[in-house]
Coordinates of C-alpha atoms and ligand atoms in Angstrom, one line a residue:
X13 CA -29.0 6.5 30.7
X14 CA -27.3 7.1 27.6
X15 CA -28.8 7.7 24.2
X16 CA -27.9 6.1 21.2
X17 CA -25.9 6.3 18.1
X18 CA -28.2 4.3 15.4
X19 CA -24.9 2.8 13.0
X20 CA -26.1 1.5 9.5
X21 CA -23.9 -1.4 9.0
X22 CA -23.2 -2.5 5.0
X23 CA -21.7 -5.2 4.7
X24 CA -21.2 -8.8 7.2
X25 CA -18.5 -10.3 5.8
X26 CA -14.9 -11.0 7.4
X27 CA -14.7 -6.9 8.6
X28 CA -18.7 -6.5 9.3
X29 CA -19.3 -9.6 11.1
X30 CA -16.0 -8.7 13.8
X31 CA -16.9 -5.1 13.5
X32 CA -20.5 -6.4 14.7
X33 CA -18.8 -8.5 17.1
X34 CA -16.4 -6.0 18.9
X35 CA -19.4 -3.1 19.0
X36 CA -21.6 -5.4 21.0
X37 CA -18.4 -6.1 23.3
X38 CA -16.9 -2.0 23.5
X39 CA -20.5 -0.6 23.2
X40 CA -20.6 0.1 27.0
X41 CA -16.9 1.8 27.4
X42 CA -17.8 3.5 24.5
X43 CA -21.2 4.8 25.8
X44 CA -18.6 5.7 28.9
X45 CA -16.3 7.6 26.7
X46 CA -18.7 9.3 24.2
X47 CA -22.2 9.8 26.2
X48 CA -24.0 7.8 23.7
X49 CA -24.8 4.4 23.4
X50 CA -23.7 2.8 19.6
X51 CA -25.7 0.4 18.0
X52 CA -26.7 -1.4 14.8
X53 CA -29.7 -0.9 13.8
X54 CA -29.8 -2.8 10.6
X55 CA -27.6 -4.8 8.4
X56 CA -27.0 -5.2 4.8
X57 CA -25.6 -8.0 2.9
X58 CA -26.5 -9.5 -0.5
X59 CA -29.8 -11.6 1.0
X60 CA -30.6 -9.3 4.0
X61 CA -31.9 -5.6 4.7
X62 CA -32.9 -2.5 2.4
X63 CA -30.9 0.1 2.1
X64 CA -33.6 3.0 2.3
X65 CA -34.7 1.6 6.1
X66 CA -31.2 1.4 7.1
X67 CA -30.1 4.8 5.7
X68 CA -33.2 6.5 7.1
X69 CA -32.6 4.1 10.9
X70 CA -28.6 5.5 11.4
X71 CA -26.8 8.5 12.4
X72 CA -23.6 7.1 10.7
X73 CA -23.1 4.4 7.6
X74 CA -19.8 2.0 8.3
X75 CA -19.6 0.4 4.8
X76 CA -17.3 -2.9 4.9
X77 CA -19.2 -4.5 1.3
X78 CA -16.0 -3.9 -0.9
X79 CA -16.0 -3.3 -4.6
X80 CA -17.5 0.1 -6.2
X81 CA -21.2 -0.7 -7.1
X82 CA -23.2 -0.4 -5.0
X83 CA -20.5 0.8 -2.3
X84 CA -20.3 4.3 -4.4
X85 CA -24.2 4.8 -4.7
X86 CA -25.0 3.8 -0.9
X87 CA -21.9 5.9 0.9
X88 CA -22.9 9.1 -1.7
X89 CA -26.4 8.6 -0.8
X90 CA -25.4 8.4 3.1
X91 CA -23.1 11.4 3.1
X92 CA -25.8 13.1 0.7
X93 CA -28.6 12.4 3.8
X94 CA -26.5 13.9 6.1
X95 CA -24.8 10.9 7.8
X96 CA -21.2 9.9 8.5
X97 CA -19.2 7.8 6.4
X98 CA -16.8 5.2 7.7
X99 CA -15.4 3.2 5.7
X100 CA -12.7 0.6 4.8
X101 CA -12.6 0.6 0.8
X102 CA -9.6 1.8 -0.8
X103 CA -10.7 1.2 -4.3
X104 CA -13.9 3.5 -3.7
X105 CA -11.6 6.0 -2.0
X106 CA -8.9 5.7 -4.7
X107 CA -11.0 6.0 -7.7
X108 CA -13.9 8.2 -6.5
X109 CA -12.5 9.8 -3.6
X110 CA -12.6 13.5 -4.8
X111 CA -16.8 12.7 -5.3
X112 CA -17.0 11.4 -1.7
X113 CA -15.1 13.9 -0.1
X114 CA -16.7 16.8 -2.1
X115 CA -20.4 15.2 -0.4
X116 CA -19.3 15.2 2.9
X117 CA -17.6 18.1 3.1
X118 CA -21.1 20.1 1.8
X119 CA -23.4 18.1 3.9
X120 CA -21.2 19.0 6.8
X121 CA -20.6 15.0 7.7
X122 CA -17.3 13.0 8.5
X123 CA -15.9 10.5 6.0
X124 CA -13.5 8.3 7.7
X125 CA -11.5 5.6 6.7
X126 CA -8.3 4.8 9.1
X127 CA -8.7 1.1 8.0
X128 CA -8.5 1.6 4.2
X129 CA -4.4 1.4 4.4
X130 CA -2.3 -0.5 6.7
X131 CA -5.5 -2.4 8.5
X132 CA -4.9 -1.4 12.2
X133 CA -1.9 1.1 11.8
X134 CA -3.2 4.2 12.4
X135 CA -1.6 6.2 9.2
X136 CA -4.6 8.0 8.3
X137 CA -5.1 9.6 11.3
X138 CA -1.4 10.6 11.8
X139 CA -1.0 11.9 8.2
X140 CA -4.1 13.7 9.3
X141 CA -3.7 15.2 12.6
X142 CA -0.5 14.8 14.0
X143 CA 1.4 15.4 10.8
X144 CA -1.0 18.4 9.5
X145 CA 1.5 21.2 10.0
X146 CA 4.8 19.2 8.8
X147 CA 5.7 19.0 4.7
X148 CA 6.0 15.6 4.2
X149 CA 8.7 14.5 1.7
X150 CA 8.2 10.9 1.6
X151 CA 6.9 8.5 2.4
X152 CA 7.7 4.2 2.0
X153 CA 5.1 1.8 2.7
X154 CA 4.7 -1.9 2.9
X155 CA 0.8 -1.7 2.7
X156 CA 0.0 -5.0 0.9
X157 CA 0.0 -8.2 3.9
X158 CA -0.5 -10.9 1.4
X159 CA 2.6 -9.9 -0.2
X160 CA 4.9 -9.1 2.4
X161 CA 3.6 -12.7 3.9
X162 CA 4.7 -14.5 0.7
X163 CA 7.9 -12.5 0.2
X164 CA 8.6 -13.4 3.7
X165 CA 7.7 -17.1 3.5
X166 CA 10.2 -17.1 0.3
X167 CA 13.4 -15.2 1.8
X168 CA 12.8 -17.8 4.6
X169 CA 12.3 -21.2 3.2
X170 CA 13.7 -21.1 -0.1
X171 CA 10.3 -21.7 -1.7
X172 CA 9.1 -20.1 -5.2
X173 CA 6.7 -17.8 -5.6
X174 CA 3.9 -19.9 -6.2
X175 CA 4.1 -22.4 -3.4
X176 CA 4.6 -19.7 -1.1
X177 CA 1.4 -18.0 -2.8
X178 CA -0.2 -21.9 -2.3
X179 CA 0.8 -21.5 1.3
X180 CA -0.8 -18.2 2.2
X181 CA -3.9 -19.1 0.5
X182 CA -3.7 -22.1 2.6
X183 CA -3.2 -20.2 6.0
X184 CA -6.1 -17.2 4.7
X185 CA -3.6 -14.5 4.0
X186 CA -4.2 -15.0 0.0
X187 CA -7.6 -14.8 -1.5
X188 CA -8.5 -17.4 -4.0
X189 CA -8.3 -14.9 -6.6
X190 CA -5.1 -12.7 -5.5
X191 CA -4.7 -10.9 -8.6
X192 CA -5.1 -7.2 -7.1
X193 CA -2.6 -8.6 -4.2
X194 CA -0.1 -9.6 -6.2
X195 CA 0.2 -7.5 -9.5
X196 CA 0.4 -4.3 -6.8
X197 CA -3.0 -2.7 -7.4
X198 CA -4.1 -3.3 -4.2
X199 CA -1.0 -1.6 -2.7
X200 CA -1.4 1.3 -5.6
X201 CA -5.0 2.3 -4.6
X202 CA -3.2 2.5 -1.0
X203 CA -0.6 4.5 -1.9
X204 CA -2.9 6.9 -4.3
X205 CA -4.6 7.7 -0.9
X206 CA -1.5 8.0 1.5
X207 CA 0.2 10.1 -1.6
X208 CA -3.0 12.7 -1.6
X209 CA -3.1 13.1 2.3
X210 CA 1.0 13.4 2.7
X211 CA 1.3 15.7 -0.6
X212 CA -2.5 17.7 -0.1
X213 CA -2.8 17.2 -3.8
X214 CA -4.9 15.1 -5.8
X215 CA -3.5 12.1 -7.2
X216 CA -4.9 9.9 -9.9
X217 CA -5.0 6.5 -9.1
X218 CA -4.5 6.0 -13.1
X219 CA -1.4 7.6 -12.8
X220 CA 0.1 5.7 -10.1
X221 CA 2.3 3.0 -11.9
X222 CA 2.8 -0.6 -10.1
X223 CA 5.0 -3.5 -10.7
X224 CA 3.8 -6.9 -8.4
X225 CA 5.6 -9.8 -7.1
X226 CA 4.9 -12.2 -10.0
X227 CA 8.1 -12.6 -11.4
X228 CA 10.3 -12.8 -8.3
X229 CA 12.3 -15.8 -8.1
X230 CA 13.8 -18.0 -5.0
X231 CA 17.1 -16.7 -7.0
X232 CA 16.6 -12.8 -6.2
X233 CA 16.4 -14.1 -2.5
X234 CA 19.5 -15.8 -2.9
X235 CA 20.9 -12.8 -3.6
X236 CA 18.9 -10.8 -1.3
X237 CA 20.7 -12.6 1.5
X238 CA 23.9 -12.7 0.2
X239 CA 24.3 -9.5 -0.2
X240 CA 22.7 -8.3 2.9
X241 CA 19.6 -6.9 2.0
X242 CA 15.6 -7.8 2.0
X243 CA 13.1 -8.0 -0.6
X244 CA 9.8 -6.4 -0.3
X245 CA 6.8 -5.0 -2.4
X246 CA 6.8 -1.3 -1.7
X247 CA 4.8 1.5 -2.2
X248 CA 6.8 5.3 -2.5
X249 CA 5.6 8.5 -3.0
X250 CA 7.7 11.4 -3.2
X251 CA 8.3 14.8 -3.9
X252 CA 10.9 15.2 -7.0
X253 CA 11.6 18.2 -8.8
X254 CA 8.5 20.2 -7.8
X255 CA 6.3 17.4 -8.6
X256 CA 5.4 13.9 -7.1
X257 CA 6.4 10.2 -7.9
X258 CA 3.6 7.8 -6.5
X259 CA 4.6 4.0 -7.2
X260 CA 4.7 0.3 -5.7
X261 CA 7.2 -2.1 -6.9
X262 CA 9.5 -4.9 -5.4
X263 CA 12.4 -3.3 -3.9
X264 CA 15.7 -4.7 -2.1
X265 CA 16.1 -2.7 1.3
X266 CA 19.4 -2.5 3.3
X267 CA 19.4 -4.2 6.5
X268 CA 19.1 -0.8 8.6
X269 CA 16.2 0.4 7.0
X270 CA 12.7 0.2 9.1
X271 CA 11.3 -1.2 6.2
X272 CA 13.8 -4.4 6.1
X273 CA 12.6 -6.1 9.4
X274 CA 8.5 -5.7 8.4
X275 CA 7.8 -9.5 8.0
X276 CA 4.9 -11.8 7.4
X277 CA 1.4 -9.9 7.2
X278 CA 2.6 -6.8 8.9
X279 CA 2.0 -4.0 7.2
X280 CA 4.5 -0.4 8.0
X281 CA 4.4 2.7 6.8
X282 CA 8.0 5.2 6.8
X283 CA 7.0 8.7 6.6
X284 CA 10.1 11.4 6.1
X285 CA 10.1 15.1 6.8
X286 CA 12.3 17.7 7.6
X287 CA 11.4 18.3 11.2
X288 CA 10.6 15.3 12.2
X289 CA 13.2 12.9 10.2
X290 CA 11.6 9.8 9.9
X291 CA 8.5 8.2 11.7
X292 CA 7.7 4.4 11.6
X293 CA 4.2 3.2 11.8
X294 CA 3.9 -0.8 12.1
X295 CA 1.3 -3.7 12.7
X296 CA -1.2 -6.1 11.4
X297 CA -2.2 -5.0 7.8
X298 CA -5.5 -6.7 7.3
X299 CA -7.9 -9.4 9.2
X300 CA -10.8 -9.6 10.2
X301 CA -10.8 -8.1 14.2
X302 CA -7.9 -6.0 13.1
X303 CA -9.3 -4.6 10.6
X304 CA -12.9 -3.8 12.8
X305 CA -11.1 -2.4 15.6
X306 CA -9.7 1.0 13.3
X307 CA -13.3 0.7 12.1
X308 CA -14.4 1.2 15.3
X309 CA -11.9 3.5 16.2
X310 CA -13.7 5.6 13.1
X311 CA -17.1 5.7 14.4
X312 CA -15.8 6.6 17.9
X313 CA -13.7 9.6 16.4
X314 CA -17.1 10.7 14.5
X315 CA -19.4 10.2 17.8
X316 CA -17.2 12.6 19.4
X317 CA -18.4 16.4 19.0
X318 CA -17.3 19.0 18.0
X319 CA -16.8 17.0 14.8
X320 CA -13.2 17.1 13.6
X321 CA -13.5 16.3 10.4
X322 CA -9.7 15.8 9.3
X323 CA -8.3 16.9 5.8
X324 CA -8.9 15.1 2.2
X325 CA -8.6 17.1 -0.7
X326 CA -6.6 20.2 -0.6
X327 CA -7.5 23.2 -2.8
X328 CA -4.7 23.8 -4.1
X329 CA -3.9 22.3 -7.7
X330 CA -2.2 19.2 -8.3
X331 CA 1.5 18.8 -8.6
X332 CA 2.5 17.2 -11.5
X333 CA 3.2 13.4 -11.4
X334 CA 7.5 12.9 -12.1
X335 CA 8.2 9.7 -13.9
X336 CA 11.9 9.4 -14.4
X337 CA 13.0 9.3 -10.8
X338 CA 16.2 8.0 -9.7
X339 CA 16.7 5.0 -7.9
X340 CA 19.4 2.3 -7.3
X341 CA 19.6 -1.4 -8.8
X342 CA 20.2 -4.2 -8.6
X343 CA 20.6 -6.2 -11.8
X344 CA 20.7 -9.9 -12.7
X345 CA 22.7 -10.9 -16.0
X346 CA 22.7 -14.7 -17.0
X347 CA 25.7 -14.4 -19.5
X348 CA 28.0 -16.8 -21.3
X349 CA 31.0 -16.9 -19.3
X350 CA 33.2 -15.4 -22.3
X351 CA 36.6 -13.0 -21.9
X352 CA 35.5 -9.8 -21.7
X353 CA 32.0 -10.1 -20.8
X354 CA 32.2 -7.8 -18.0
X355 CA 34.3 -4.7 -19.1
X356 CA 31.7 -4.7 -22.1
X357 CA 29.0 -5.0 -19.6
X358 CA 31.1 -1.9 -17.4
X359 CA 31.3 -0.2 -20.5
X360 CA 27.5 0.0 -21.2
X361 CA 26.6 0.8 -17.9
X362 CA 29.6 3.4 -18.1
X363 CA 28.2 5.3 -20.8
X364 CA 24.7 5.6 -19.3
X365 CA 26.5 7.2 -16.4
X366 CA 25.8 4.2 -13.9
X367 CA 28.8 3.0 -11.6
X368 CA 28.7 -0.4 -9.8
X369 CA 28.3 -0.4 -5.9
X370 CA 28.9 -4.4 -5.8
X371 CA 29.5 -7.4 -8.3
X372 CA 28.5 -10.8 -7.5
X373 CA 29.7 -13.7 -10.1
X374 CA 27.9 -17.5 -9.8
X375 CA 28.7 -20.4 -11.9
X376 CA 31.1 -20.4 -15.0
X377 CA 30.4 -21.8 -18.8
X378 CA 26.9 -20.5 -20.5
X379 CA 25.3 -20.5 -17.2
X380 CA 27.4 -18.4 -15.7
X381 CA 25.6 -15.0 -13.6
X382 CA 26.6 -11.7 -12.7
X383 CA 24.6 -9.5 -9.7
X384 CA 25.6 -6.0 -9.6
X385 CA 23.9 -3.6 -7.0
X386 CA 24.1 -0.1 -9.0
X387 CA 24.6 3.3 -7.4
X388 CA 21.2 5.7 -7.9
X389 CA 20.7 6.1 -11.6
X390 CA 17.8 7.8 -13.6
X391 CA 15.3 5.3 -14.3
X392 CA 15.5 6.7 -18.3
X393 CA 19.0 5.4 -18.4
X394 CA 18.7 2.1 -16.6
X395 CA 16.0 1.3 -19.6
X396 CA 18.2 2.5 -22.1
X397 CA 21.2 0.3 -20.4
X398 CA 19.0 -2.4 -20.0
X399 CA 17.9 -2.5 -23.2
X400 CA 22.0 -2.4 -25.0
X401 CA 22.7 -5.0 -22.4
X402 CA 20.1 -7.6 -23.3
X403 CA 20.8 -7.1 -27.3
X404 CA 24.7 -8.2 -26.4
X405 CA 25.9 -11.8 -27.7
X406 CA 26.4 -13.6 -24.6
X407 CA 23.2 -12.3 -22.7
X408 CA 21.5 -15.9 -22.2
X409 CA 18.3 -14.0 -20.6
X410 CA 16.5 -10.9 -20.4
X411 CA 18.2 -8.8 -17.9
X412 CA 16.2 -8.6 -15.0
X413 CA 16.6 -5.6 -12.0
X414 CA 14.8 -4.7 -8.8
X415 CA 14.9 -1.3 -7.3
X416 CA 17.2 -0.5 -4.0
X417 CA 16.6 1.4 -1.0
X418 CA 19.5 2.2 1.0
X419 CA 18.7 4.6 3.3
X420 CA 19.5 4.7 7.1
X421 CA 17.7 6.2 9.9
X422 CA 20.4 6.6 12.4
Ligands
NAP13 N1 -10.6 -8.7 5.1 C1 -9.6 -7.8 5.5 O1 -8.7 -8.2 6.3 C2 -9.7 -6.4 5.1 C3 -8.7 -5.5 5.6 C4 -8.7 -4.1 5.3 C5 -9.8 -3.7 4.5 N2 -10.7 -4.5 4.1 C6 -11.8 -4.0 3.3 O2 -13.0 -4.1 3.9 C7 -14.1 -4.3 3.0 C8 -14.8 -5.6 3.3 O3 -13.9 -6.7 3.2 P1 -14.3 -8.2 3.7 O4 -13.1 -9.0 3.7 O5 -15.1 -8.1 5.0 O6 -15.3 -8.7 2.5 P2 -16.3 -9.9 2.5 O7 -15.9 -10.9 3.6 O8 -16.3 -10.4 1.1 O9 -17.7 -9.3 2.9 C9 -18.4 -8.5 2.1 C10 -19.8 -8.3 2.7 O10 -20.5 -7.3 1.9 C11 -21.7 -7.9 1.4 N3 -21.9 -7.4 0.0 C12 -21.1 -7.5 -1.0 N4 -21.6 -7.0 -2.1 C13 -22.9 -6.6 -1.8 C14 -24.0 -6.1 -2.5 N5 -23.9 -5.8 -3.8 N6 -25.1 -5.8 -1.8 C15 -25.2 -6.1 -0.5 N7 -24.2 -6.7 0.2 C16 -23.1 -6.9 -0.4 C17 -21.5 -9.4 1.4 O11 -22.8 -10.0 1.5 P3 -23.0 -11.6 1.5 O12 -22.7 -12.0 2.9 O13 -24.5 -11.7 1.2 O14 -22.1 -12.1 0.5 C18 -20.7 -9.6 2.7 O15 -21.5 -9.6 3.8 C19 -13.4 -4.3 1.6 O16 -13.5 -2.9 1.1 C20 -12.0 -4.6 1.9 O17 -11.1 -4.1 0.9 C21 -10.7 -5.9 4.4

């Protein structure tokens, strides 16, 4: 008979309880697989358990509490004691990830944490493993479900922002409090982890700048549609200049990019290098089974010996972060349908060196509206043109633009 793998499980919430759940169904394929048995051998939530018991009772921690205190004391005391770490926390990883890989990789103990980013796609693992001997160059992620399930809901029912927030909180893809979810935090932590494994430098998740879904409008979706593209919350992190751009913000995508057909809670994850071109990972971002099954998926990888204990933090030093990338626009004037509006509009643009892929006019009088779609432009001189544009007499609104990815796998 098989012997068994004691798990110490913090946290029996949404994640725990399934994780719970699926162990006690897998637990004999993976006794089958791995030679040893897993089982819980004691829980922790806010009214139940002591840590001490269940540290000293465990040959690996799976930490699905959430938050940093305690989740930072209990996994650096667990790695510290000499047990494996899975876990699914990206704001631990993101801000104290250096301190938690630095304690496992002395006490000679796994920390793993596939389901930290992209729930059940397995981008960890393959920025990991698979991918450990190709230079990545970039990589474009849709990591946040909530978001990409309200973006959805809005490019297909016409709805604003906040009854298509309404709805997902209905349906349990929105928190009651979705603040990290839709300012982009949530999708920054994930892309200060994805950014560090891709680039094998460390990345400050202070440095990684993010722009939410807030001020999005059923009118950007108009437009989305009308001129053929999709709008979607996205994280990018790549190499520029010899240094690294790590950011999330809404983006319009052109129809042929993978990125584009990513609907509803789905999470995906584009990664781009030389060799290999361009590899799409897809599937359910978040929920609870989901979720459990990469956690199990973790603990299965760490029962396995010989340990393989994957790659965090590189040695090397860090590449400076680039902030004036280039990028392509799209841009939303309300004007006052006046002669000459736009060849003084051309003119600003002109002088900042942008040129204009595609125009859209709407409605005439004062409420008239140009969309332009803007070739790649430095970000620098997008503000600066942004900024002449909105002081000019007919401008009946801030200016508003969204990013553009046009790129084509084919
Ligand atoms: N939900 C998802 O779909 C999803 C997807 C990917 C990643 N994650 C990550 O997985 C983790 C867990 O998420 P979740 O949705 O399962 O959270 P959750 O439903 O809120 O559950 C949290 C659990 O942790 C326990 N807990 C919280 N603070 C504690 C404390 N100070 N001491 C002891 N126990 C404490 C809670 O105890 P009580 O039961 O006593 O309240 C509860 O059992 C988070 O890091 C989250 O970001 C979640």
């Amino acid at each position: 008979m098989a012997g068994t793998f004691r798990i110490g499980l913090l946290g029996h919430g949404t994640v725990g309880a399934a994780f719970a759940q699926l162990l006690a169904e897998r637990a004999d394929h993976v006794a089958r697989v791995t030679g040893t048995r897993p089982e819980i051998t004691g829980v922790l939530t806010r009214s139940r358990g002591d840590f001490a018991e269940i540290l000293a009772a465990s040959d690996l921690v799976v930490e699905l509490m959430g938050g940093l205190d305690p989740a930072r004391e209990h996994v650096l005391a667990a790695l510290r004691a000499g047990r494996h770490v899975v876990t699914a926390n990206k704001l631990l990883l993101a801000e104290h990830g250096d301190e938690l890989w630095a304690a496992a990789s002395e006490n000679d103990v796994q920390l793993r944490f596939e389901a930290a980013v992209g729930g059940v796609v397995p981008v960890i693992r393959v920025l990991q493993e698979s991918l450990a001997a190709a230079r990545v160059e970039r990589l474009h992620g849709i990591v946040n479900g909530t978001t990409n399930f309200i973006l959805s809901r809005m490019a297909d029912t016409g709805a604003g922002y906040e009854d298509a927030l309404a709805e997902a909180q209905r349906l349990g893809y929105a928190e009651a409090d979705p603040t990290d979810d839709v300012t982009g935090r949530d999708a920054a932590a994930k892309m200060t982890i994805l950014a560090r494994l891709a680039f094998d430098t460390p990345v400050a998740f202070a440095d990684v700048r993010y722009e939410g879904i807030t001020e999005l409008t059923a009118d950007d979706m108009a437009y989305a549609r009308e001129l053929g593209l999709g709008l979607k919350l996205v994280g990018t992190a790549e190499r520029v200049n010899g240094g690294i751009s790590v950011r999330v913000h809404p983006v319009f995508l052109g129809a042929g990019h993978p990125l584009a057909s990513v609907n509803g809670p789905f999470n995906a994850v584009t990664i781009e290098s030389e060799a290999i071109t361009e590899i799409t990972l897809s599937g359910p971002g978040a929920g609870g089974p989901q979720t459990a099954s990469a956690v199990l998926g973790d603990v299965v990888s760490a029962m396995i010996p010989p340990a393989s204990v994957g790659r965090w933090a590189p040695d090397q030093a860090a590449l400076p972060m680039v902030e004036d990338v280039t990028s392509a626009f799209y841009l939303h004037l309300e004007v006052a349908d006046h002669p000459g509006v736009l060849a003084q509009i051309a003119q600003v643009l002109g002088l900042q060196g942008i040129s204009v892929k595609s125009v859209v006019q709407r409605g005439m009088g004062e409420g008239a509206r140009l969309v332009m779609v803007l070739h790649p432009v430095r970000e620098s001189a997008m503000t600066a043109a942004v900024e002449l544009i909105g002081g000019l007499d007919f401008m009946r609104a801030r200016p508003r633009t969204i990013r553009v990815i046009d790129e084509e796998f084919v």
